Coordinates of C-alpha atoms in Angstrom, one line a residue:
M1 CA -30.5 34.9 -1.2
D2 CA -29.6 31.2 -1.2
T3 CA -32.5 29.4 -2.9
F4 CA -31.9 26.3 -0.8
H5 CA -32.6 28.2 2.4
R6 CA -35.9 29.8 1.5
T7 CA -38.9 29.4 3.8
G8 CA -41.9 27.2 3.2
A9 CA -43.6 30.1 1.5
G10 CA -41.8 29.0 -1.7
L11 CA -44.1 26.0 -2.3
L12 CA -47.2 28.1 -1.7
F13 CA -45.9 30.8 -4.0
Y14 CA -45.2 28.3 -6.7
V15 CA -48.7 26.8 -6.7
V16 CA -50.4 30.2 -6.4
G17 CA -48.3 31.4 -9.3
V18 CA -49.5 28.5 -11.5
M19 CA -53.1 29.2 -10.6
A20 CA -52.6 32.9 -11.3
L21 CA -51.4 32.2 -14.7
M22 CA -54.4 30.0 -15.4
I23 CA -56.8 32.6 -14.2
L24 CA -55.0 35.4 -16.1
S25 CA -55.3 33.4 -19.3
F26 CA -59.0 33.0 -18.8
L27 CA -59.5 36.7 -18.2
L28 CA -57.5 37.8 -21.2
F29 CA -58.4 35.2 -23.8
E30 CA -61.6 33.5 -22.7
Q31 CA -63.9 35.5 -24.9
D32 CA -61.8 35.1 -28.0
V33 CA -61.3 31.4 -27.5
Q34 CA -65.0 30.8 -26.7
S35 CA -66.0 32.8 -29.8
F36 CA -63.6 30.7 -32.0
V37 CA -64.8 27.4 -30.4
T38 CA -68.5 28.4 -30.9
S39 CA -68.1 29.4 -34.5
T40 CA -66.1 26.2 -35.2
I41 CA -68.8 24.1 -33.5
T42 CA -71.5 25.7 -35.6
F43 CA -69.5 25.1 -38.8
L44 CA -68.8 21.4 -38.0
S45 CA -72.4 20.8 -36.9
E46 CA -73.5 21.7 -40.5
K47 CA -71.1 19.2 -41.8
A48 CA -72.4 16.2 -39.8
P49 CA -72.5 13.3 -40.3
A50 CA -70.0 13.7 -43.1
G51 CA -67.6 15.5 -40.7
F52 CA -67.9 12.8 -38.0
W53 CA -64.2 12.1 -37.8
L54 CA -63.3 15.7 -38.1
I55 CA -65.5 16.5 -35.2
S56 CA -63.9 13.8 -33.1
L57 CA -60.4 15.1 -33.9
F58 CA -61.5 18.7 -33.1
I59 CA -62.9 17.6 -29.7
I60 CA -59.9 15.6 -28.7
V61 CA -57.4 18.4 -29.8
L62 CA -59.4 21.1 -27.9
L63 CA -59.6 19.1 -24.7
T64 CA -56.0 18.0 -25.0
F65 CA -54.8 21.6 -24.9
D66 CA -57.3 22.7 -22.3
I67 CA -54.4 22.5 -19.9
V68 CA -52.7 25.5 -21.4
L69 CA -55.5 27.4 -23.2
P70 CA -58.8 28.8 -21.7
I71 CA -60.9 26.3 -23.5
P72 CA -64.6 26.1 -22.4
S73 CA -64.3 22.4 -21.7
S74 CA -68.0 22.1 -20.6
L75 CA -69.2 23.6 -23.9
V76 CA -66.9 21.3 -25.9
A77 CA -68.0 18.2 -23.9
M78 CA -71.7 18.9 -24.3
F79 CA -71.1 19.5 -28.1
A80 CA -69.3 16.1 -28.2
V81 CA -72.3 14.3 -26.7
A82 CA -74.8 16.1 -28.9
S83 CA -72.9 15.5 -32.1
L84 CA -71.4 12.1 -31.6
G85 CA -73.8 10.5 -29.2
P86 CA -73.3 9.6 -25.5
L87 CA -71.0 6.6 -26.0
W88 CA -68.7 7.9 -28.7
G89 CA -68.9 11.4 -27.3
A90 CA -67.8 10.1 -23.8
L91 CA -64.9 8.2 -25.4
N92 CA -63.6 11.3 -27.2
I93 CA -64.0 13.4 -24.0
S94 CA -62.0 10.8 -22.1
I95 CA -59.2 10.6 -24.6
G96 CA -58.9 14.4 -24.8
L97 CA -58.8 14.8 -21.0
I98 CA -56.3 12.0 -20.5
L99 CA -53.9 13.5 -23.1
S100 CA -54.4 16.9 -21.4
C101 CA -53.3 15.4 -18.1
C102 CA -50.2 13.9 -19.7
I103 CA -49.3 17.3 -21.2
G104 CA -49.8 19.0 -17.8
Y105 CA -47.6 16.4 -16.0
W106 CA -44.9 17.0 -18.6
L107 CA -45.2 20.8 -18.2
G108 CA -44.8 20.3 -14.4
I109 CA -41.6 18.3 -14.9
R110 CA -40.2 21.0 -17.3
S111 CA -41.2 23.8 -15.0
D112 CA -39.5 22.1 -12.1
R113 CA -36.3 21.8 -14.1
L114 CA -36.4 25.3 -15.5
L115 CA -37.9 27.3 -12.7
G116 CA -38.5 25.1 -9.7
A117 CA -35.0 25.4 -8.3
R118 CA -35.4 29.1 -8.1
W119 CA -38.5 29.0 -5.9
L120 CA -38.4 25.6 -4.2
S121 CA -35.6 24.4 -2.0
H122 CA -34.7 20.8 -1.8
R123 CA -36.3 20.5 1.6
E124 CA -39.6 22.1 0.4
R125 CA -39.6 19.7 -2.6
Q126 CA -39.2 16.7 -0.4
K127 CA -42.0 18.0 1.9
A128 CA -44.2 18.4 -1.1
R129 CA -43.6 14.8 -2.2
R130 CA -44.3 13.5 1.2
L131 CA -47.5 15.5 1.4
A132 CA -48.5 14.2 -2.1
G133 CA -47.9 10.7 -0.8
Q134 CA -50.0 11.2 2.2
L135 CA -52.9 12.8 0.2
G136 CA -52.6 10.1 -2.4
G137 CA -54.5 10.2 -5.7
S138 CA -57.7 11.3 -3.9
T139 CA -56.7 14.9 -4.2
L140 CA -56.1 14.6 -8.0
V141 CA -59.5 12.9 -8.3
V142 CA -61.5 15.5 -6.4
M143 CA -59.8 18.4 -8.3
R144 CA -60.4 17.0 -11.8
G145 CA -63.9 18.5 -12.0
V146 CA -62.9 21.9 -10.6
P147 CA -61.8 24.6 -13.0
V148 CA -58.3 26.0 -12.5
L149 CA -57.6 23.5 -9.7
A150 CA -57.8 20.7 -12.3
E151 CA -55.0 22.2 -14.4
T152 CA -53.0 23.3 -11.4
S153 CA -53.1 19.8 -9.7
V154 CA -51.8 17.9 -12.7
I155 CA -49.0 20.5 -13.3
A156 CA -48.1 20.3 -9.6
A157 CA -48.0 16.5 -9.8
G158 CA -45.4 16.7 -12.5
M159 CA -43.5 19.3 -10.6
I160 CA -43.1 17.2 -7.5
Q161 CA -42.6 14.0 -9.7
Y162 CA -45.6 12.2 -8.4
P163 CA -45.3 8.5 -9.6
F164 CA -46.5 8.7 -13.3
G165 CA -48.1 5.3 -13.3
K166 CA -50.3 6.0 -10.3
F167 CA -51.0 9.5 -11.7
L168 CA -52.1 8.2 -15.0
L169 CA -54.3 5.6 -13.5
M170 CA -56.1 7.9 -11.1
T171 CA -56.6 10.8 -13.5
S172 CA -57.8 8.4 -16.2
L173 CA -60.4 6.9 -13.9
A174 CA -61.5 10.4 -12.9
N175 CA -61.6 11.6 -16.6
I176 CA -63.8 8.6 -17.5
G177 CA -66.1 9.6 -14.7
L178 CA -66.2 13.2 -16.0
A179 CA -66.9 12.0 -19.5
T180 CA -69.7 9.7 -18.2
A181 CA -71.2 12.6 -16.3
Y182 CA -71.2 14.8 -19.3
A183 CA -72.8 12.1 -21.4
Y184 CA -75.5 11.7 -18.8
V185 CA -76.2 15.4 -18.6
G186 CA -76.2 15.9 -22.4
T187 CA -78.5 13.0 -23.0
Y188 CA -80.9 12.6 -20.1
A189 CA -80.7 15.5 -17.7
S190 CA -82.0 19.0 -17.9
V191 CA -79.5 20.5 -15.5
Q192 CA -78.6 24.1 -16.2
D193 CA -75.4 24.0 -14.2
P194 CA -73.9 20.5 -14.2
F195 CA -70.9 21.5 -12.0
L196 CA -71.8 19.4 -8.9
L197 CA -72.8 16.4 -11.1
V198 CA -69.6 16.5 -13.0
V199 CA -67.5 16.7 -9.9
A200 CA -69.4 13.8 -8.5
G201 CA -68.8 11.9 -11.7
S202 CA -65.0 12.4 -11.4
I203 CA -65.1 10.8 -8.0
V204 CA -67.5 7.9 -8.6
V205 CA -65.5 5.9 -11.1
P206 CA -62.2 6.0 -9.1
A207 CA -64.1 5.2 -5.9
L208 CA -65.6 2.1 -7.6
G209 CA -62.1 1.1 -8.7
W210 CA -60.8 1.5 -5.2
M211 CA -63.6 -0.5 -3.8
L212 CA -63.0 -3.3 -6.3
K213 CA -59.3 -3.3 -5.4
W214 CA -60.0 -3.3 -1.7
T215 CA -62.5 -6.2 -2.1
W216 CA -60.0 -8.2 -4.2
Q217 CA -57.3 -7.7 -1.6
Q218 CA -59.6 -8.8 1.2
L219 CA -60.5 -12.0 -0.7
A220 CA -56.8 -12.6 -1.5
D221 CA -55.8 -12.1 2.2
S222 CA -58.6 -14.5 3.3
A223 CA -57.4 -17.1 0.8
S224 CA -53.8 -16.7 2.1
V225 CA -55.0 -17.1 5.7
S226 CA -57.0 -20.2 4.8
D227 CA -54.0 -21.7 3.0
A228 CA -51.7 -20.9 6.0
E229 CA -54.2 -22.4 8.4
S230 CA -54.4 -25.5 6.2
D231 CA -50.6 -25.8 6.1
A232 CA -50.4 -25.4 9.9
A233 CA -53.0 -28.1 10.4
S234 CA -51.2 -30.5 8.1
G235 CA -47.8 -29.7 9.6
E236 CA -46.3 -28.7 6.2
I237 CA -44.2 -25.6 5.7
Q238 CA -44.5 -24.1 2.2
T239 CA -41.4 -22.7 0.4
I240 CA -41.3 -18.9 0.8
K241 CA -40.2 -17.3 -2.4
A242 CA -38.5 -13.9 -2.6
A243 CA -38.3 -12.2 -5.9
F244 CA -37.5 -8.6 -6.7
S245 CA -35.6 -6.6 -9.3
V246 CA -33.3 -3.6 -8.9
Q247 CA -32.9 -1.1 -11.8
H248 CA -29.4 0.4 -12.2
Q249 CA -28.8 3.7 -14.0
Y250 CA -25.9 6.0 -14.0
P251 CA -24.6 8.8 -16.3
V252 CA -21.2 8.8 -18.1
C253 CA -20.4 12.5 -18.6
F254 CA -17.6 14.3 -20.3
T255 CA -16.1 17.7 -19.3
R256 CA -12.9 19.7 -19.2
H257 CA -11.2 21.2 -16.2
V258 CA -13.8 19.8 -13.8
F259 CA -12.7 22.0 -10.8
A260 CA -12.7 25.3 -12.7
R261 CA -14.8 27.9 -11.0
N262 CA -17.2 28.2 -13.9
N263 CA -17.7 24.5 -14.4
S264 CA -20.9 23.2 -12.8
D265 CA -20.8 19.6 -14.1
L266 CA -19.6 18.0 -10.9
L267 CA -21.9 20.2 -8.8
T268 CA -24.9 19.1 -11.0
I269 CA -24.1 15.5 -10.6
L270 CA -23.7 15.7 -6.8
L271 CA -26.8 17.7 -6.4
R272 CA -28.7 14.9 -8.1
S273 CA -27.5 12.6 -5.3
R274 CA -28.9 15.1 -2.7
M275 CA -32.2 15.5 -4.6
N276 CA -32.7 11.7 -4.8
S277 CA -31.7 11.0 -1.2
G278 CA -35.1 12.0 0.2
E279 CA -33.5 13.6 3.2
D280 CA -33.3 17.1 4.5
V281 CA -29.6 17.6 4.2
L282 CA -28.1 21.1 3.8
S283 CA -24.9 20.0 2.2
L284 CA -23.7 16.7 0.7
G285 CA -20.5 15.3 2.4
C286 CA -17.8 14.0 0.1
V287 CA -14.3 12.6 0.3
L288 CA -11.8 12.8 -2.5
I289 CA -9.3 10.0 -3.1
V290 CA -6.7 10.9 -5.7
D291 CA -4.1 8.9 -7.6
Q292 CA -0.5 10.1 -7.1
G293 CA -0.1 9.9 -10.9
V294 CA -2.8 12.6 -11.2
I295 CA -0.9 14.8 -8.8
D296 CA 2.4 14.3 -10.7
G297 CA 0.9 15.4 -13.9
N298 CA -1.4 18.1 -12.4
P299 CA 0.2 19.5 -9.2
E300 CA -2.5 22.2 -8.9
V301 CA -5.4 19.8 -8.8
L302 CA -5.7 19.5 -5.0
D303 CA -5.8 23.2 -4.5
E304 CA -8.4 23.6 -7.3
A305 CA -10.5 20.8 -5.8
T306 CA -10.4 22.4 -2.3
Q307 CA -11.3 25.8 -3.7
Y308 CA -14.2 24.3 -5.8
F309 CA -15.8 22.7 -2.8
S310 CA -15.3 25.8 -0.7
Q311 CA -17.0 27.8 -3.4
H312 CA -20.0 25.5 -3.3
Q313 CA -20.0 24.6 0.4
Q314 CA -23.7 25.4 0.8
Y315 CA -24.4 22.4 -1.5
I316 CA -21.4 20.1 -1.2
H317 CA -18.4 20.0 1.1
L318 CA -15.3 17.9 1.8
M319 CA -15.4 15.9 5.0
A320 CA -11.6 15.6 5.0
E321 CA -8.5 16.6 3.2
P322 CA -8.1 14.9 -0.2
F323 CA -6.4 11.5 0.3
V324 CA -3.6 10.8 -2.1
V325 CA -2.6 7.2 -2.7
Q326 CA -0.2 5.4 -5.0
G327 CA -1.9 4.2 -8.1
G328 CA -1.2 1.4 -10.5
E329 CA -1.3 -2.2 -9.6
A330 CA 0.3 -1.5 -6.2
I331 CA -3.1 -0.2 -4.9
K332 CA -4.8 -3.4 -5.9
Q333 CA -3.1 -5.5 -3.2
P334 CA -5.1 -6.8 -0.2
E335 CA -2.9 -5.0 2.3
Q336 CA -3.6 -1.7 0.7
L337 CA -7.3 -2.0 1.3
D338 CA -6.9 -1.5 5.1
I339 CA -5.6 2.0 4.5
L340 CA -8.6 2.9 2.5
Y341 CA -11.1 1.3 4.9
R342 CA -9.5 3.1 7.9
Y343 CA -9.6 6.5 6.0
L344 CA -13.4 6.1 5.4
Q345 CA -14.0 5.0 9.0
R346 CA -11.9 7.7 10.5
H347 CA -13.9 10.4 8.7
Q348 CA -17.3 8.7 9.4
V349 CA -18.2 8.2 5.8
D350 CA -21.6 6.6 5.5
R351 CA -24.2 5.5 2.8
H352 CA -25.5 9.1 2.5
N353 CA -22.1 10.5 1.6
M354 CA -20.2 10.4 -1.7
V355 CA -16.7 9.0 -2.4
I356 CA -15.0 10.6 -5.4
A357 CA -12.2 8.5 -6.9
M358 CA -9.9 10.4 -9.3
G359 CA -7.3 8.2 -11.0
G360 CA -6.4 5.4 -13.3
G361 CA -8.2 2.1 -13.8
A362 CA -6.3 0.3 -11.0
L363 CA -7.3 3.0 -8.4
L364 CA -10.9 2.9 -9.6
D365 CA -10.9 -0.9 -9.3
A366 CA -9.6 -0.8 -5.7
V367 CA -11.7 2.1 -4.4
G368 CA -14.7 0.6 -6.2
Y369 CA -14.3 -2.6 -4.2
V370 CA -13.8 -0.7 -1.0
C371 CA -17.0 1.3 -1.6
A372 CA -19.0 -1.7 -2.5
T373 CA -18.1 -3.5 0.8
F374 CA -17.8 -0.6 3.3
H375 CA -21.2 -0.3 5.1
R376 CA -22.4 -2.8 2.5
G377 CA -22.2 -0.2 -0.2
I378 CA -21.5 3.6 -0.3
K379 CA -21.9 5.8 -3.3
L380 CA -19.0 6.2 -5.7
L381 CA -18.4 8.9 -8.3
R382 CA -15.6 7.9 -10.6
M383 CA -13.3 10.5 -12.3
P384 CA -11.0 8.4 -14.6
S385 CA -7.7 10.1 -15.4
T386 CA -6.3 7.9 -18.1
V387 CA -7.5 7.0 -21.6
L388 CA -7.9 3.3 -20.6
A389 CA -10.0 4.3 -17.6
Q390 CA -12.2 6.8 -19.4
N391 CA -13.1 4.4 -22.3
D392 CA -13.2 1.1 -20.5
A393 CA -12.2 0.4 -16.9
G394 CA -14.0 3.5 -15.4
V395 CA -17.4 3.1 -17.2
G396 CA -18.3 -0.4 -16.4
V397 CA -19.8 -2.2 -13.3
K398 CA -16.9 -4.2 -12.2
N399 CA -14.3 -3.7 -9.5
G400 CA -11.6 -5.9 -7.9
I401 CA -8.1 -6.4 -6.5
N402 CA -5.3 -8.8 -7.3
A403 CA -4.7 -11.7 -4.9
Y404 CA -2.8 -15.0 -4.7
G405 CA -1.0 -14.3 -7.9
S406 CA -4.2 -13.7 -10.0
K407 CA -5.4 -10.5 -11.4
N408 CA -8.8 -9.3 -10.2
L409 CA -9.4 -12.5 -8.3
I410 CA -11.4 -10.7 -5.6
G411 CA -14.1 -8.2 -6.5
T412 CA -17.8 -7.4 -7.0
F413 CA -20.2 -6.0 -9.5
C414 CA -21.4 -2.6 -8.3
P415 CA -22.4 0.2 -10.6
P416 CA -21.1 3.6 -9.7
F417 CA -23.3 6.5 -8.9
A418 CA -21.8 8.4 -11.9
V419 CA -18.8 8.7 -14.1
L420 CA -17.3 12.1 -15.0
N421 CA -14.5 12.0 -17.6
D422 CA -12.3 15.1 -17.4
L423 CA -10.6 15.1 -20.8
A424 CA -8.2 17.8 -19.7
L425 CA -6.5 15.3 -17.3
L426 CA -5.3 13.3 -20.4
N427 CA -3.1 16.2 -21.6
T428 CA -0.4 15.5 -19.1
L429 CA -0.2 11.7 -19.6
P430 CA 3.0 10.1 -20.9
Q431 CA 2.7 9.1 -24.5
R432 CA 2.9 5.5 -23.5
D433 CA -0.2 5.7 -21.4
K434 CA -2.1 7.7 -24.0
R435 CA -1.4 5.0 -26.6
A436 CA -2.1 2.1 -24.2
G437 CA -5.7 3.2 -23.7
L438 CA -6.4 3.0 -27.5
A439 CA -6.1 -0.8 -27.3
E440 CA -9.5 -1.1 -25.7
A441 CA -10.9 1.1 -28.5
V442 CA -9.5 -1.3 -31.1
K443 CA -10.8 -4.3 -29.1
V444 CA -14.4 -3.1 -28.8
A445 CA -14.4 -1.9 -32.5
A446 CA -13.1 -5.3 -33.6
I447 CA -15.8 -7.3 -31.9
R448 CA -18.8 -4.9 -32.2
S449 CA -18.4 -2.2 -34.8
A450 CA -16.8 -2.5 -38.2
G451 CA -17.6 1.2 -38.8
F452 CA -15.7 2.4 -35.8
F453 CA -12.8 0.1 -36.7
Q454 CA -12.7 1.7 -40.1
W455 CA -12.8 5.2 -38.5
L456 CA -9.8 4.3 -36.3
E457 CA -7.9 3.2 -39.4
Q458 CA -8.7 6.5 -41.1
H459 CA -7.6 8.6 -38.1
V460 CA -4.3 6.9 -37.1
P461 CA -2.2 10.0 -37.6
A462 CA -4.5 12.2 -35.5
L463 CA -4.8 9.5 -32.8
N464 CA -1.0 9.2 -32.7
A465 CA -0.7 13.0 -32.4
F466 CA -3.4 12.9 -29.7
D467 CA -5.5 15.4 -31.5
S468 CA -8.1 16.7 -29.0
R469 CA -11.2 16.3 -31.1
V470 CA -10.3 12.9 -32.6
T471 CA -9.2 11.5 -29.3
Q472 CA -12.4 12.7 -27.6
H473 CA -14.5 11.0 -30.2
A474 CA -12.5 7.7 -29.9
I475 CA -12.9 7.7 -26.1
A476 CA -16.6 8.5 -26.2
R477 CA -17.4 6.0 -28.9
C478 CA -15.4 3.3 -27.1
A479 CA -17.2 4.0 -23.8
E480 CA -20.5 3.9 -25.6
L481 CA -19.9 0.5 -27.2
H482 CA -18.7 -0.9 -23.8
I483 CA -21.9 0.4 -22.1
Q484 CA -24.1 -1.0 -24.9
Q485 CA -22.6 -4.4 -24.4
I486 CA -23.0 -4.2 -20.6
T487 CA -26.6 -2.9 -20.7
Q488 CA -27.9 -4.7 -23.8
G489 CA -25.8 -7.8 -23.9
G490 CA -28.1 -9.7 -21.5
D491 CA -25.5 -10.4 -18.8
P492 CA -24.3 -7.2 -17.1
F493 CA -23.0 -9.1 -14.1
E494 CA -21.4 -11.9 -16.0
T495 CA -23.4 -14.8 -14.6
G496 CA -22.7 -16.8 -17.8
N497 CA -19.4 -17.7 -19.5
I498 CA -19.6 -15.5 -22.5
R499 CA -17.3 -12.5 -22.1
P500 CA -16.9 -10.6 -25.4
L501 CA -15.4 -7.6 -23.7
D502 CA -12.6 -9.9 -22.5
Y503 CA -11.4 -10.5 -26.1
G504 CA -7.6 -10.9 -25.9
H505 CA -7.6 -10.7 -22.1
W506 CA -6.8 -14.3 -21.2
A507 CA -3.3 -13.8 -22.6
A508 CA -3.1 -10.2 -21.5
H509 CA -3.7 -10.9 -17.8
K510 CA -1.1 -13.6 -17.8
L511 CA 1.4 -11.5 -19.6
E512 CA 0.9 -8.7 -17.1
S513 CA 1.6 -11.2 -14.3
L514 CA 4.7 -12.7 -16.0
T515 CA 6.2 -9.2 -16.4
Q516 CA 5.3 -8.1 -12.9
Y517 CA 3.0 -5.5 -14.5
D518 CA 5.9 -3.8 -16.3
V519 CA 3.7 -4.2 -19.4
R520 CA 0.7 -1.8 -19.4
H521 CA -2.7 -3.4 -19.5
G522 CA -3.5 -1.9 -22.9
E523 CA -0.1 -3.1 -24.3
A524 CA -0.9 -6.6 -23.0
V525 CA -4.4 -6.5 -24.5
A526 CA -2.9 -5.5 -27.9
I527 CA -0.6 -8.6 -27.8
G528 CA -3.5 -10.8 -26.6
M529 CA -5.7 -9.7 -29.4
A530 CA -3.0 -10.3 -32.0
L531 CA -2.3 -13.8 -30.7
D532 CA -6.0 -14.7 -30.7
A533 CA -6.3 -13.3 -34.2
Y534 CA -3.5 -15.5 -35.5
Y535 CA -5.1 -18.5 -33.8
A536 CA -8.5 -17.7 -35.3
S537 CA -6.9 -17.4 -38.7
E538 CA -5.1 -20.7 -38.3
A539 CA -8.4 -22.3 -37.3
G540 CA -10.1 -21.0 -40.4
M541 CA -12.4 -18.6 -38.6
L542 CA -10.7 -15.3 -39.6
S543 CA -9.5 -14.3 -43.1
R544 CA -5.8 -13.4 -43.5
Y545 CA -7.0 -10.0 -44.8
D546 CA -8.9 -9.2 -41.5
L547 CA -5.9 -10.5 -39.6
R548 CA -3.6 -8.1 -41.3
R549 CA -6.1 -5.2 -40.7
L550 CA -6.2 -5.9 -37.0
T551 CA -2.4 -6.3 -36.5
G552 CA -1.7 -3.5 -38.9
L553 CA -3.9 -1.0 -37.0
L554 CA -2.3 -2.0 -33.7
E555 CA 1.2 -1.5 -35.1
K556 CA 0.3 1.8 -36.8
L557 CA -1.0 3.0 -33.4
G558 CA 2.5 2.2 -32.0
F559 CA 1.9 -1.1 -30.2
T560 CA 4.6 -3.7 -30.2
L561 CA 3.0 -7.1 -30.6
W562 CA 5.7 -9.2 -29.1
H563 CA 7.3 -9.3 -25.7
P564 CA 10.2 -11.5 -24.5
A565 CA 8.1 -12.9 -21.7
L566 CA 6.2 -14.9 -24.3
D567 CA 9.3 -17.0 -24.7
L568 CA 9.2 -18.2 -21.1
C569 CA 8.4 -21.9 -20.7
D570 CA 7.7 -24.3 -17.9
Q571 CA 9.9 -27.4 -17.1
N572 CA 8.0 -29.3 -19.8
G573 CA 8.8 -26.7 -22.5
Q574 CA 5.3 -25.4 -22.7
P575 CA 4.9 -21.6 -22.9
L576 CA 4.0 -20.1 -19.6
I577 CA 1.5 -17.8 -21.4
F578 CA -0.6 -20.8 -22.0
E579 CA -1.3 -21.1 -18.3
G580 CA -3.5 -18.1 -18.8
L581 CA -6.1 -20.3 -20.4
E582 CA -6.6 -22.4 -17.3
E583 CA -6.6 -19.3 -15.1
F584 CA -9.2 -17.7 -17.4
R585 CA -11.3 -20.9 -17.2
Q586 CA -11.3 -20.8 -13.4
H587 CA -12.2 -17.1 -13.6
L588 CA -15.2 -17.9 -15.8
G589 CA -16.4 -20.6 -13.4
G590 CA -15.5 -23.9 -14.9
Q591 CA -16.1 -23.9 -18.7
L592 CA -13.6 -22.2 -21.0
C593 CA -15.1 -19.7 -23.3
I594 CA -12.8 -17.7 -25.5
T595 CA -14.0 -14.9 -27.9
L596 CA -12.4 -15.1 -31.3
L597 CA -12.9 -12.8 -34.3
T598 CA -14.8 -14.2 -37.4
A599 CA -14.5 -10.8 -39.2
I600 CA -13.9 -7.2 -38.3
G601 CA -17.0 -6.3 -36.2
T602 CA -18.2 -9.9 -35.5
D603 CA -17.1 -12.6 -33.2
D604 CA -17.8 -16.1 -32.0
E605 CA -17.2 -18.1 -28.8
V606 CA -15.1 -21.3 -28.6
H607 CA -14.9 -23.7 -25.7
D608 CA -11.8 -25.6 -26.7
I609 CA -8.3 -24.4 -27.7
D610 CA -6.0 -26.6 -29.7
T611 CA -2.6 -26.0 -28.0
G612 CA -0.7 -27.2 -31.0
R613 CA -2.5 -24.7 -33.2
L614 CA -2.0 -22.1 -30.5
L615 CA 1.7 -22.8 -30.4
F616 CA 1.8 -22.3 -34.2
A617 CA 0.0 -19.0 -33.7
L618 CA 2.5 -17.9 -31.1
R619 CA 5.4 -18.7 -33.5
S620 CA 3.7 -16.7 -36.2
L621 CA 3.3 -13.8 -33.9
K622 CA 7.0 -13.8 -33.1
Q623 CA 8.0 -14.3 -36.7
F624 CA 6.1 -11.4 -38.0
H625 CA 6.1 -9.0 -35.1
Q626 CA 9.2 -9.4 -33.0
P627 CA 11.1 -6.1 -33.0
A628 CA 14.0 -6.1 -35.5
E629 CA 16.7 -5.8 -32.9
K630 CA 15.6 -9.1 -31.4
Q631 CA 15.6 -11.1 -34.6
D632 CA 19.2 -12.4 -34.2
E633 CA 18.7 -13.7 -30.7
D634 CA 18.3 -17.4 -29.8
Q635 CA 15.3 -19.3 -31.2
P636 CA 12.4 -20.0 -28.8
R637 CA 12.9 -22.8 -26.3
W638 CA 9.3 -24.2 -26.9
Q639 CA 8.6 -27.9 -27.2
E640 CA 5.7 -29.3 -29.2
V641 CA 2.6 -29.4 -27.1
G642 CA -0.9 -30.7 -27.4

């Protein structure tokens, strides 16, 4: 029977099951546990006051695990007050009960992940969350003093993922009330059965807190009304400030043969979308946009994808036949976007559906831009199919298209819903494309991790042979370093001018344009890094030893660090590649900021480039790295510049 189509009895059965386990544990173990607790209390009482701290620890531990063990909490609480006094006893009781609630909440989360999906459908889980929101924290508060219900309520709160901050606040206030009631009973009252008094105590403190909050809000609202009336009387309009923050989070996962019948990775990721949507949808609608290059290397992928979605159609389904488009830089032209927009509109894709883009970095850039702007943003799951896309282009937050002769001139910052790297797709790549992707690994290692750089040096033969294990580590580590820079670098959306991940890119983007994108992006980045390294060495920032390490690693990986397009000059004899500096300055927003190496693993930013020194660096690059068959050709046509 499909668990996602169970009746509403699933929720009731789940809660009753938890309660039954609690009652069963009391019936089976209550006498043994109570005997142990009583004997331990007697022993510790004889040690007082020398065992003061030991008694405190014992009380806190017992009450903490009251959530999973049949602990006679009333007996322990009364012993705490009698042994430690009302104030210190109440404090220990509060700490123990608060920790117990935290453990119960955690158990609820774990039980939901391990068992909940078997008993609760997505619809029932959403109903439970809405019911919890309607009941609010009052239910938790009332149940804190009732045996069995106290434990069940906190576990259920974790199971339905009741907001933890609110949960902790409400249960803490209730536990403080419970502790206060026990302190009163143990010190002043001669009540034989303090049950009602304890329940009342768990309600009083939260109620007082709610009343204080309500009073404060009323006073604040009155003050706001008075200020508004004063402003209206004076004819002045105050500035209205809007401030909010949005947290972004997305997984980058690795798998093999994503559409295999026994591979649940894609299904798991897509179900997370449905679980988080908060809507009663029976099946998540998806569209699949595929790079023609993926089809060329993997002709069976469309049939496998169609069969995969058919197999799991009760959870996910394709809204249309997979859409195959030409990849590469051709897809990043403005006129190509209309095709993608019309495809999404024709199949009525909306913000509750999922677009799955499978292809290289260029396709992911273009589809990412379309998804970010269609309906002001629809969910995108990236499935990069090249080394370069899996370790760089596909894991970041940028998208864009080329326009007016400039690369990535138009684009947005829009994190994907998820990234799923299928390493099996890399097996059919041409050797040139496999190698090109490693340039980004060298780049991020050079600026951020000397250890990773050394690892790359040590594994050159395995990387050139495209060894599965070594290549997988290189891709994963490169992706990890990129994400660390994006998430921890302080500027994920590049509002400033510092762009360490663009090391070597000012020349790379221009070289791609000069060659009409005949040079792969990774190949251009390798040349750009080498040119910048020669400039940094000429400027005294980088040692000759580290320069040779960088260029040596790139050449050992198979990169050619010279291209004839670097010889092209304008009418004044200045190398056309230098125009990339001005284009990069405009891309940054006005101030030039170039990342240069100071050593392997560290970098610095410079805001001025000496064109004379850069020309010398370009000459050195040609002198030492021009392919041998080109050495006898004409000398460069450059003129002195700067």
